mmCIF file of C-alpha atoms in Angstrom:
data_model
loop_
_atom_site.group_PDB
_atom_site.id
_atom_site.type_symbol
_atom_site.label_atom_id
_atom_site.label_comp_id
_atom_site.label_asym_id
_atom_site.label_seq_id
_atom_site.Cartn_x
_atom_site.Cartn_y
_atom_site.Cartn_z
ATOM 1 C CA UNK A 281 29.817 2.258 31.477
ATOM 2 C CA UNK A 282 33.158 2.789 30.725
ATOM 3 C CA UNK A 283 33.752 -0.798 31.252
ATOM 4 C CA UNK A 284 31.427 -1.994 29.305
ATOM 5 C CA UNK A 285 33.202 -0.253 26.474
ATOM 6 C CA UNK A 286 36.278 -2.341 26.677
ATOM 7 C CA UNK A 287 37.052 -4.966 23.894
ATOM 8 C CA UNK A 288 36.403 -8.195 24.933
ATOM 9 C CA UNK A 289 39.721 -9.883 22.389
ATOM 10 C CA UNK A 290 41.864 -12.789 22.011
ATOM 11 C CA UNK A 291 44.300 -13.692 25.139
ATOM 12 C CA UNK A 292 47.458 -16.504 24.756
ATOM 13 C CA UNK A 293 49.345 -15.553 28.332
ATOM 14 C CA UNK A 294 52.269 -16.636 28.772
ATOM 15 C CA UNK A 295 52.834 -20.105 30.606
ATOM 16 C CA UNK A 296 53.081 -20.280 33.884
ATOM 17 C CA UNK A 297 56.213 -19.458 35.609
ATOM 18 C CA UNK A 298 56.025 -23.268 36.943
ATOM 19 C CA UNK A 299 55.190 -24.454 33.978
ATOM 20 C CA UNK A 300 58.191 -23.094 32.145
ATOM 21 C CA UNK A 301 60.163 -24.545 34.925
ATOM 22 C CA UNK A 302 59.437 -27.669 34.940
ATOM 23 C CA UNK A 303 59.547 -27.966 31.076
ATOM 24 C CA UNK A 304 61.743 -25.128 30.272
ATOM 25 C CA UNK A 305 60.392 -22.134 27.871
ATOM 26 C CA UNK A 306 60.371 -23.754 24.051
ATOM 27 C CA UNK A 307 58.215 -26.516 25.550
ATOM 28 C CA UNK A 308 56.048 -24.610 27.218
ATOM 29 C CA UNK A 309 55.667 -22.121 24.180
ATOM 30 C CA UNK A 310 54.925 -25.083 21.881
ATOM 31 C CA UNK A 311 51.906 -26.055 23.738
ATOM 32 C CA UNK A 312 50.575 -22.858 23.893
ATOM 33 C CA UNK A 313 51.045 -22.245 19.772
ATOM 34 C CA UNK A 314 49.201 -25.819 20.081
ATOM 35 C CA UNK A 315 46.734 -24.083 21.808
ATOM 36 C CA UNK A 316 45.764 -21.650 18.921
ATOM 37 C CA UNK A 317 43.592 -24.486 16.800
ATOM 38 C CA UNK A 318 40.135 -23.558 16.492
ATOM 39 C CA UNK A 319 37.595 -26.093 18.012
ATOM 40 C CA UNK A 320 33.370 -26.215 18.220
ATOM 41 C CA UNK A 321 31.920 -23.653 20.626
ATOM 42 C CA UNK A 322 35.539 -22.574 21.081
ATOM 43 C CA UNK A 323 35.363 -25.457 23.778
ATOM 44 C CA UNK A 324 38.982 -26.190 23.231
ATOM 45 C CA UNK A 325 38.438 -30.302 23.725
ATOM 46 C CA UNK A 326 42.526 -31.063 24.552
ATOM 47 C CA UNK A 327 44.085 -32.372 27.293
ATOM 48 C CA UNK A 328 48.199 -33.161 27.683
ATOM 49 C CA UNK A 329 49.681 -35.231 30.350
ATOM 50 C CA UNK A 330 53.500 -34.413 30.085
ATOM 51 C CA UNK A 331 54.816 -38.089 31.123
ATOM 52 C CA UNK A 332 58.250 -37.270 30.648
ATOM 53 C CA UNK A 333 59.875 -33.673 29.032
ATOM 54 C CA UNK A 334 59.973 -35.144 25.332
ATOM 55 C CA UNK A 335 56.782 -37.334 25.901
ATOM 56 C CA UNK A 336 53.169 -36.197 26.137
ATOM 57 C CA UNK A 337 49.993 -37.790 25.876
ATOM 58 C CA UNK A 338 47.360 -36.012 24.013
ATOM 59 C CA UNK A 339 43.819 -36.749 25.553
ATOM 60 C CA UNK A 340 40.031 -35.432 25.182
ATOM 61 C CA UNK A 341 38.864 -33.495 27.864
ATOM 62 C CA UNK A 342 35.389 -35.138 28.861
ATOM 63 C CA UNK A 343 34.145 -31.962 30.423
ATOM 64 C CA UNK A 344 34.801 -29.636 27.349
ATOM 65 C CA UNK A 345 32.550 -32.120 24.533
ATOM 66 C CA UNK A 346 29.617 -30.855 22.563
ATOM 67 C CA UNK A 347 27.863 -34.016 23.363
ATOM 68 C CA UNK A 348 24.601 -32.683 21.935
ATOM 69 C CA UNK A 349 26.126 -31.275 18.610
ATOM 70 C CA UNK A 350 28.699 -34.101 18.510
ATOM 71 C CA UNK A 351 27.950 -36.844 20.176
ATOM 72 C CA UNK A 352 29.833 -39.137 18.635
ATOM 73 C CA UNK A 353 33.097 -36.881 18.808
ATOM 74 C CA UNK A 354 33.968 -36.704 15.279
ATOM 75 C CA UNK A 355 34.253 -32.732 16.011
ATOM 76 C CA UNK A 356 36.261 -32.837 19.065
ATOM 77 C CA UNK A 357 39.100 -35.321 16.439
ATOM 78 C CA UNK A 358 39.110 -32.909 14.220
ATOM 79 C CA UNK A 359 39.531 -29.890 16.851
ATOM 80 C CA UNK A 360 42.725 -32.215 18.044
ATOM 81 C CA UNK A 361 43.955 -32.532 14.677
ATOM 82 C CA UNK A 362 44.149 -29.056 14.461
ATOM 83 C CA UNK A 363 46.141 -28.899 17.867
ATOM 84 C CA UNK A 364 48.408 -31.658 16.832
ATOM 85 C CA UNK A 365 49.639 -29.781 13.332
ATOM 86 C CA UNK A 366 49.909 -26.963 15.340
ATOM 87 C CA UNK A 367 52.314 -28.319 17.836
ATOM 88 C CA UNK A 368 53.967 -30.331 14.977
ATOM 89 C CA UNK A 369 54.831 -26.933 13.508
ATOM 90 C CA UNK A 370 55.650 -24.790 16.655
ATOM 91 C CA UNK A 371 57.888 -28.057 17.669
ATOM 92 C CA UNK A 372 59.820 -27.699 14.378
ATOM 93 C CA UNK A 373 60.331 -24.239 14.349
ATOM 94 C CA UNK A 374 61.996 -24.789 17.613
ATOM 95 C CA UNK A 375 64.060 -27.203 16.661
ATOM 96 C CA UNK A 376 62.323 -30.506 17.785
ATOM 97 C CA UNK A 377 60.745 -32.771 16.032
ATOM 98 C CA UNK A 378 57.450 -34.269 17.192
ATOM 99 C CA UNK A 379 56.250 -37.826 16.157
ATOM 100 C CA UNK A 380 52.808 -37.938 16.770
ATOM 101 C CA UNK A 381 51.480 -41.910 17.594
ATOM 102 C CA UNK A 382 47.862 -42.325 17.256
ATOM 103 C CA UNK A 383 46.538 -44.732 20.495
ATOM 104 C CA UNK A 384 42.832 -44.430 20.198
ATOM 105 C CA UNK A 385 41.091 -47.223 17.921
ATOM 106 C CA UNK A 386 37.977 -45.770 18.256
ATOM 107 C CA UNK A 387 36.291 -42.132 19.154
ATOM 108 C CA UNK A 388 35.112 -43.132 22.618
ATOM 109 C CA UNK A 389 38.950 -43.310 23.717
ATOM 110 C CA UNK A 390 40.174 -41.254 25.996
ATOM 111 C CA UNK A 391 43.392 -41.112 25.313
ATOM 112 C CA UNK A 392 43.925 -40.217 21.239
ATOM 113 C CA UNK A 393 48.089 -39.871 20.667
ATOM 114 C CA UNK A 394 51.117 -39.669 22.208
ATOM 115 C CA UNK A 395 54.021 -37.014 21.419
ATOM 116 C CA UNK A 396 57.297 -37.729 21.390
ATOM 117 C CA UNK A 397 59.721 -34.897 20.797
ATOM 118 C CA UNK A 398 63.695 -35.536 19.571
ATOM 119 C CA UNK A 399 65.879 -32.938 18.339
ATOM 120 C CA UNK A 400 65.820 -31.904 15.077
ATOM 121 C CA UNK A 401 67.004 -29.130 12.185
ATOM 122 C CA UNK A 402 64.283 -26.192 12.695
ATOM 123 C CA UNK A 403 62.454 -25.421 10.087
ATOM 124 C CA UNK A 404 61.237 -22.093 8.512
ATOM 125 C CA UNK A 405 57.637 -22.302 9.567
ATOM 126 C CA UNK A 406 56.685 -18.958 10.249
ATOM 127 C CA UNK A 407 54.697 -19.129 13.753
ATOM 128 C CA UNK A 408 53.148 -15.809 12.931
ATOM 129 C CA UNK A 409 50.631 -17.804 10.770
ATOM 130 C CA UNK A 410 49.718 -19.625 14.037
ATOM 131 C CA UNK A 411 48.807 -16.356 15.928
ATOM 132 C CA UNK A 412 47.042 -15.241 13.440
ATOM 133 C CA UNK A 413 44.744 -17.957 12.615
ATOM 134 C CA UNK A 414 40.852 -16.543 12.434
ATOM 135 C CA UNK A 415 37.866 -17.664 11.492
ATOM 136 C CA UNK A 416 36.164 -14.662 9.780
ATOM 137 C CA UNK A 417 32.216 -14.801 9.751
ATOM 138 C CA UNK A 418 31.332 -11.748 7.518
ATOM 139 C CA UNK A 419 33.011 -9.311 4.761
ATOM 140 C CA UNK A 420 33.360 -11.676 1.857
ATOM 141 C CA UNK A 421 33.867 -11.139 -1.966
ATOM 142 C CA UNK A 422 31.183 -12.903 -4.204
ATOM 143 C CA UNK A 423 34.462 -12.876 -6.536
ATOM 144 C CA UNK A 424 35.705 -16.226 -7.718
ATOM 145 C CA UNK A 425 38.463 -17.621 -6.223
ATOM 146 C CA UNK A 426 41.628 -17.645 -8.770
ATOM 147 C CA UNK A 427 43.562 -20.861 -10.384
ATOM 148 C CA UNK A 428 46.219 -20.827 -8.290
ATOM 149 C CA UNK A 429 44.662 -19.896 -4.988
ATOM 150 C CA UNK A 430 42.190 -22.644 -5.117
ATOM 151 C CA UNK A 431 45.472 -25.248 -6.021
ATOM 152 C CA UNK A 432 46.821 -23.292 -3.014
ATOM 153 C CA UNK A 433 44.129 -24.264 -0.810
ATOM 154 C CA UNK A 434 43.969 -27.779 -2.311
ATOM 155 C CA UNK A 435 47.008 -28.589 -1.791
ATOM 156 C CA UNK A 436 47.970 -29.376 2.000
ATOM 157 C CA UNK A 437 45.094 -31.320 1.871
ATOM 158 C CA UNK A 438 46.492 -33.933 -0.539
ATOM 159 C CA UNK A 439 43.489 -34.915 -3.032
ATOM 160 C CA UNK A 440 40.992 -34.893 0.507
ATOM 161 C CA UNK A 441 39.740 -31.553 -0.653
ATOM 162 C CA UNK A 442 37.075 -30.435 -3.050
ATOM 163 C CA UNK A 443 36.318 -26.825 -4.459
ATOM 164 C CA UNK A 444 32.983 -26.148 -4.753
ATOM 165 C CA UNK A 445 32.381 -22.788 -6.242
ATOM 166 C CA UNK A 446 29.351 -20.501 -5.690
ATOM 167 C CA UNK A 447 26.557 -21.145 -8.473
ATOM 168 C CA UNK A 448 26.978 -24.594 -9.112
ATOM 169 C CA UNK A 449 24.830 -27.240 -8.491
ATOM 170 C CA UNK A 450 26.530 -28.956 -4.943
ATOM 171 C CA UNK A 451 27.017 -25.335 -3.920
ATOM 172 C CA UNK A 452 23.063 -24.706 -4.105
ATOM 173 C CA UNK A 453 22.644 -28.146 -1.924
ATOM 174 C CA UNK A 454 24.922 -26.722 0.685
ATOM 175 C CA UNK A 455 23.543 -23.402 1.042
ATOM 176 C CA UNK A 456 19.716 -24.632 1.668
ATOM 177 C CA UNK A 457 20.491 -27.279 3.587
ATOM 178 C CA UNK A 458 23.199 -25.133 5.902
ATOM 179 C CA UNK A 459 20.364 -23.244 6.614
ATOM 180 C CA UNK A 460 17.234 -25.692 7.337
ATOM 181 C CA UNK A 461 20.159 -27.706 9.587
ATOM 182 C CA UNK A 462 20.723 -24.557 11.786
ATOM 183 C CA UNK A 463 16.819 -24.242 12.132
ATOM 184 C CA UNK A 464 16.251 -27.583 13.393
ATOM 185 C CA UNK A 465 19.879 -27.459 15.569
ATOM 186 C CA UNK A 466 18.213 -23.919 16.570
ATOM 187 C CA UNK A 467 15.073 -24.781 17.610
ATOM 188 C CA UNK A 468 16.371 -28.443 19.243
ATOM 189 C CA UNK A 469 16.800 -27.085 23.346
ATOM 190 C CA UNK A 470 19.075 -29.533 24.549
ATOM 191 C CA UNK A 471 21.125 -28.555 21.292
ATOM 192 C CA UNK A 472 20.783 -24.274 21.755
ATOM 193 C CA UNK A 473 21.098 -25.181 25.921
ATOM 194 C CA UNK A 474 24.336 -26.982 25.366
ATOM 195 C CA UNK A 475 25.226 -23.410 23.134
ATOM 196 C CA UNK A 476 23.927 -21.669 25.711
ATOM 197 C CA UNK A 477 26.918 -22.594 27.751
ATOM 198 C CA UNK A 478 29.581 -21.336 25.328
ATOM 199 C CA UNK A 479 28.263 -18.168 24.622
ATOM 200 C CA UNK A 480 29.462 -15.603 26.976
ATOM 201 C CA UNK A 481 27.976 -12.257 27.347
ATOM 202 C CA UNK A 482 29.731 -11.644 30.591
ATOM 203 C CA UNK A 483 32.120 -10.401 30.134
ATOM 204 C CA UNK A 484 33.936 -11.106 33.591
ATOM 205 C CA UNK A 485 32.358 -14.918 32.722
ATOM 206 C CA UNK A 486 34.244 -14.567 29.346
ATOM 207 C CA UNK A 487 37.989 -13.450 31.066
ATOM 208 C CA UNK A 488 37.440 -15.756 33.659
ATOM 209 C CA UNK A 489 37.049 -18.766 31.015
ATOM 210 C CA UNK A 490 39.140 -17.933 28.365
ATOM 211 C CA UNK A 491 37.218 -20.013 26.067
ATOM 212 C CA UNK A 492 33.597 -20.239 24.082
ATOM 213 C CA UNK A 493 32.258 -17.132 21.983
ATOM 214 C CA UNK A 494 32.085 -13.706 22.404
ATOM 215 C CA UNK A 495 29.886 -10.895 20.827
ATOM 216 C CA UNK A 496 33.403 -10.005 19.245
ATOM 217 C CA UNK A 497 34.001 -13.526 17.906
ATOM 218 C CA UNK A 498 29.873 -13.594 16.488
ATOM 219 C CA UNK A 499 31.699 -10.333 14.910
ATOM 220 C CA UNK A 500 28.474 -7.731 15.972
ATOM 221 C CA UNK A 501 29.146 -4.210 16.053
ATOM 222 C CA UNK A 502 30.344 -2.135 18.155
ATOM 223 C CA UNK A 503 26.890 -0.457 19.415
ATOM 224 C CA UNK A 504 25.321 -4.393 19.487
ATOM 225 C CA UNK A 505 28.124 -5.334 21.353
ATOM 226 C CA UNK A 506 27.787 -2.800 24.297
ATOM 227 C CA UNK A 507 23.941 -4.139 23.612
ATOM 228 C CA UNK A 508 24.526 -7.299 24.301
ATOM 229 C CA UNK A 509 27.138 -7.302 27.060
ATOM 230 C CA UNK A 510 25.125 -4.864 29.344
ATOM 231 C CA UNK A 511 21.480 -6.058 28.745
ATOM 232 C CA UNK A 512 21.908 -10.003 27.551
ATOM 233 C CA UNK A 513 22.605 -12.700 29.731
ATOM 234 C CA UNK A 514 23.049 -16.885 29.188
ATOM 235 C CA UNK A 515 19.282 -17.204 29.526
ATOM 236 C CA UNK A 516 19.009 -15.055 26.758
ATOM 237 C CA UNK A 517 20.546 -17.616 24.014
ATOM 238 C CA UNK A 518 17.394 -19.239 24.676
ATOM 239 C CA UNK A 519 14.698 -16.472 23.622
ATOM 240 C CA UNK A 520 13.170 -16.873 20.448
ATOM 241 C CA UNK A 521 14.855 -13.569 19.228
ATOM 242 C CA UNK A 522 18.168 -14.953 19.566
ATOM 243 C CA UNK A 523 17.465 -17.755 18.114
ATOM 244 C CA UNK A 524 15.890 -16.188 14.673
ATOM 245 C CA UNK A 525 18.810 -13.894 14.756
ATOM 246 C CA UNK A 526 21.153 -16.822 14.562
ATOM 247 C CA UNK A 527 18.999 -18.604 12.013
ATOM 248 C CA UNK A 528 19.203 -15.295 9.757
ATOM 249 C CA UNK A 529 22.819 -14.809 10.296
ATOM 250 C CA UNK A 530 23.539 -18.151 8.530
ATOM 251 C CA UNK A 531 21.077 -17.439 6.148
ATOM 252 C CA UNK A 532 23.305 -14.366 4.897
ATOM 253 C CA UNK A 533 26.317 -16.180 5.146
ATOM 254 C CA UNK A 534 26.076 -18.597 3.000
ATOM 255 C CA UNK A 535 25.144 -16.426 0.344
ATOM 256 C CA UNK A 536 28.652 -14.909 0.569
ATOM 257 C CA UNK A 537 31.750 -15.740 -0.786
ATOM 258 C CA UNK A 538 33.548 -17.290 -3.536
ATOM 259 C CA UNK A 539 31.848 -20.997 -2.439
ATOM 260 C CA UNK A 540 32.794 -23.973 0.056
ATOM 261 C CA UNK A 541 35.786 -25.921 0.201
ATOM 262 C CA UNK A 542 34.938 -29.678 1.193
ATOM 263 C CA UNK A 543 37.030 -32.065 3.058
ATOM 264 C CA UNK A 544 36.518 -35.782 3.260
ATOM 265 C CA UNK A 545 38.383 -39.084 4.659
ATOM 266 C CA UNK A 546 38.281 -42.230 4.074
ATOM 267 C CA UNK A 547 36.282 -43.504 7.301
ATOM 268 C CA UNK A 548 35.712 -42.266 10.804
ATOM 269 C CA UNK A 549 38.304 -43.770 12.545
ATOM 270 C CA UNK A 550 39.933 -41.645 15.004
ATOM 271 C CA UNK A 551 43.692 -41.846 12.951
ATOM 272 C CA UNK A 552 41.396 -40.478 9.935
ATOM 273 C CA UNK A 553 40.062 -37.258 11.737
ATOM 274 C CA UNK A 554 43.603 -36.548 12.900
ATOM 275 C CA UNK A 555 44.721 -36.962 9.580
ATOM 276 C CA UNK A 556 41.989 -34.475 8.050
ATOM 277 C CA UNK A 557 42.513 -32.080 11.445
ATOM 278 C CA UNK A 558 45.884 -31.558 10.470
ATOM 279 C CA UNK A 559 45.602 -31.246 6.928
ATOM 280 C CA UNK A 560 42.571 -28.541 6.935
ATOM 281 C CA UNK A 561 44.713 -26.344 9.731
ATOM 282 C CA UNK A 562 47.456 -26.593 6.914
ATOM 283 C CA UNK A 563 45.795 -25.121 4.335
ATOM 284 C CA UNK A 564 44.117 -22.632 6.804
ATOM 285 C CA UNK A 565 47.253 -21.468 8.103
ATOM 286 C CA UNK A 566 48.070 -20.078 4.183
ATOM 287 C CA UNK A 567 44.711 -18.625 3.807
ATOM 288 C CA UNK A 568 45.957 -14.798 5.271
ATOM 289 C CA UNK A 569 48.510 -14.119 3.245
ATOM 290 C CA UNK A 570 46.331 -15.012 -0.012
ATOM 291 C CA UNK A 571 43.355 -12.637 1.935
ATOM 292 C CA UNK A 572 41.063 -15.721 1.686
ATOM 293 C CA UNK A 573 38.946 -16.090 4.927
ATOM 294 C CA UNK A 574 37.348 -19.263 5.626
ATOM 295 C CA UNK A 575 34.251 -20.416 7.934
ATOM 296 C CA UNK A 576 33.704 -24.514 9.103
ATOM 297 C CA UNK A 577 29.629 -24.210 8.962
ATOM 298 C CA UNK A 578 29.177 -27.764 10.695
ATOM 299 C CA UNK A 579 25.191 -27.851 10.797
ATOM 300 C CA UNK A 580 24.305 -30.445 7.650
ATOM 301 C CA UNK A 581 27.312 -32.383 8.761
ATOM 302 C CA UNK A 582 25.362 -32.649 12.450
ATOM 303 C CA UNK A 583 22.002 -33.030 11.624
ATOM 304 C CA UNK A 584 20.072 -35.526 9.982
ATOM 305 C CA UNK A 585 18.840 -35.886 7.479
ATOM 306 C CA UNK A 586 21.591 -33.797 5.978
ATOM 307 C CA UNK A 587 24.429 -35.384 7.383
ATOM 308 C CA UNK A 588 23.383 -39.171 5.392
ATOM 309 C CA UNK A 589 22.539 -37.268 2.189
ATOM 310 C CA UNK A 590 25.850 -34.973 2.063
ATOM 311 C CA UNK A 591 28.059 -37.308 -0.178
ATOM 312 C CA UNK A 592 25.525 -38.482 -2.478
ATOM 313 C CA UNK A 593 24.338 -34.403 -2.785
ATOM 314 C CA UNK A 594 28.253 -33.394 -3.640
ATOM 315 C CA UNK A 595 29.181 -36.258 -5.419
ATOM 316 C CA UNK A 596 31.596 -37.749 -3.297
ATOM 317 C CA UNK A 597 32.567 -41.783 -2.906
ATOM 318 C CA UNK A 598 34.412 -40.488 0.626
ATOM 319 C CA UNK A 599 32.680 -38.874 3.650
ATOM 320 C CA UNK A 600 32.771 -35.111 4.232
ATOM 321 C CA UNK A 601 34.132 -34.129 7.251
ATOM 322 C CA UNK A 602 34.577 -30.185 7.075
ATOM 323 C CA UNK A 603 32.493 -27.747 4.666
ATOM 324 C CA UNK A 604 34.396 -24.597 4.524
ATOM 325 C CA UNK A 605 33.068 -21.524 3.464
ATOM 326 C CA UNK A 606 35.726 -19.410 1.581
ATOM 327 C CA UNK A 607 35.971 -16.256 -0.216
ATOM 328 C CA UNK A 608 38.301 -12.777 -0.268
ATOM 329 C CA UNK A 609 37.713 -10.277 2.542
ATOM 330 C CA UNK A 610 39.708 -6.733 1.992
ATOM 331 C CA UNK A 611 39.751 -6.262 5.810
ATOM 332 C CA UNK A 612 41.259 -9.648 7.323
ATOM 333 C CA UNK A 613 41.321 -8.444 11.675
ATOM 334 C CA UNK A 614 43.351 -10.314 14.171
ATOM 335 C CA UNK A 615 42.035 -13.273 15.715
ATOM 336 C CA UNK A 616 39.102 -12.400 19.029
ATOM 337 C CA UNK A 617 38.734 -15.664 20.491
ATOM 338 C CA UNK A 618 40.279 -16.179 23.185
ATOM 339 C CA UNK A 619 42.349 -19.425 24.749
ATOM 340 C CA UNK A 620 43.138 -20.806 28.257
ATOM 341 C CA UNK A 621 46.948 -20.286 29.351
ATOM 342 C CA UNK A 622 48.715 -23.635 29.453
ATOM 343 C CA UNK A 623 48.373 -25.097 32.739
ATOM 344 C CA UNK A 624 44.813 -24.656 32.435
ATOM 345 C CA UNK A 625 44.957 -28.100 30.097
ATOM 346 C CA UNK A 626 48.418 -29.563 31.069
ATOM 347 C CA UNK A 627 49.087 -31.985 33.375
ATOM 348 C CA UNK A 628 52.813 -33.107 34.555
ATOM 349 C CA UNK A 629 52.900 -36.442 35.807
#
């Protein structure tokens, strides 16, 4: 019992001791701030083949794809866009600068971009925002975000972002359809299986991944934690009681906040989902300090008919590739999901 008490949180260990050898510490600690970038499922998609000390080839991992959810891997860009600002801004606070060459032409690549790091002035990124990165579910203000904090949040994303604010008439569209998507994701099996596999409520399962969600990432109590951890299992993400449970949890959510903040690009192309990756883990990584949470909600961007009718619904001419719940939360916690340790996704040729 007394185990079943512990806190199931986030873990970042250290690289390896060979790792750091071969590559020497700052390299080592840039891949692991990389590392941080929130991704589907928590399936953390990434791959790096270290070629050479200063150059690294960024790749999707084939076994860690939501190819249910995502099948045609516009996710799993994004997710690497995410790694790729992070590493851009651990690099430079370091003292290197990273160049970042996009190689795939089209999502089915394997390989997506290669790094290549040169010395450089280092910059005054703080990589305390990087730790600290969350994605907050619950515990936000129905207040309306201020002038300046939405031009904050607009602008690292360079005229791809839209603020849509609770009450209007595209907010309404997202909040019905968010929730009629998650009940047809939610009652699609091959869809809730594929979940099934990223949920852990085992907790030697969980610590033995380092990846996927935990009852303390779904942000449940403390009592439905225990719950869940002692008398849940993976078979249990299948029971109809889960699933409704999941269903109503959206349905609550997006009745909170201040409203959504969508993203769009110009096309699909894999350089284009970089492009918005690294631009919406910009303006993410300013979101603490201004005690504005945010929460991707990905369902009417994955399911049809949704996903076809999104621009027209929001008046947009580009396509939306993130819809971001936002608001203020008084309490903003320290991240719970947890990551693998670095040789866990690097390879040295």
């Amino acid at each position: 019992m007394i185990v079943s008490c512990a806190a199931t949180t986030r873990t970042s260990p250290a690289p390896a001791t060979d790792i750091v050898d071969r590559l020497g510490k700052p390299r080592a600690e840039i891949l692991r701030y990389a590392s941080l970038a929130p991704s589907g499922h928590n399936a953390q998609p990434w791959r790096v083949t270290v070629e050479e000390p200063d150059r690294w080839t960024l790749a999707l991992d084939p076994e860690r794809l939501l190819p249910e959810v995502d099948p045609e891997r516009r996710e799993a860009m994004l997710s690497l866009g995410h790694f790729v600002e992070n590493l851009v801004l651990a690099a430079g606070s370091m003292g290197l600068k990273a160049d970042v060459e996009v190689l795939a032409e089209e999502r089915r690549n394997h390989e997506v971009a290669r790094i290549h790091l040169t010395a450089g002035t280092p910059t005054d990124d703080p990589l305390r925002r990087l730790s600290l990165r969350r994605t907050l579910r619950s515990g936000y203000s129905p207040e309306e975000l201020s002038r300046p904090d939405v031009d904050a949040l607009l602008g690292p994303l360079d005229g791809a972002g839209t603020y849509v604010p609770r009450g209007s008439r595209a907010a309404d569209w997202i909040e019905e359809a968010e929730v009629e998507a998650m009940r047809k994701q939610t009652w699609h099996d091959p869809s809730q299986q594929e979940l099934s596999h990223w949920v852990h409520l085992d907790r030697s399962r969980a610590r033995r991944r380092q990846d996927g969600l935990t009852p303390e990432t779904m942000e449940a109590s403390w009592f439905a934690r225990q719950y869940m951890y002692l008398f849940m299992d993976e078979d249990t993400v299948m029971t109809e009681g889960f699933r409704e449970k999941g269903i109503e949890a959206v349905d609550q959510q997006v009745h909170e906040g201040a409203g959504w903040i969508v993203v769009t690009s110009p096309d699909d192309r894999p350089a284009s989902l970089l492009e918005v990756g690294r631009r919406t883990q910009r303006m993410w990584l300013r979101c603490r300090e201004r005690d504005i949470a945010v929460h991707p909600m990905s369902q009417v961007l994955e399911e049809a008919p949704w996903r076809h009718r999104a621009a027209d619904a929001l008046g947009l001419d580009r396509e939306p590739q993130y819809l971001l719940r936002v608001g203020y939360v008084g309490d903003y916690p320290e991240p719970v999901s947890m990551r693998r340790p670095v040789e866990d996704f690097t390879v040295i040729a």
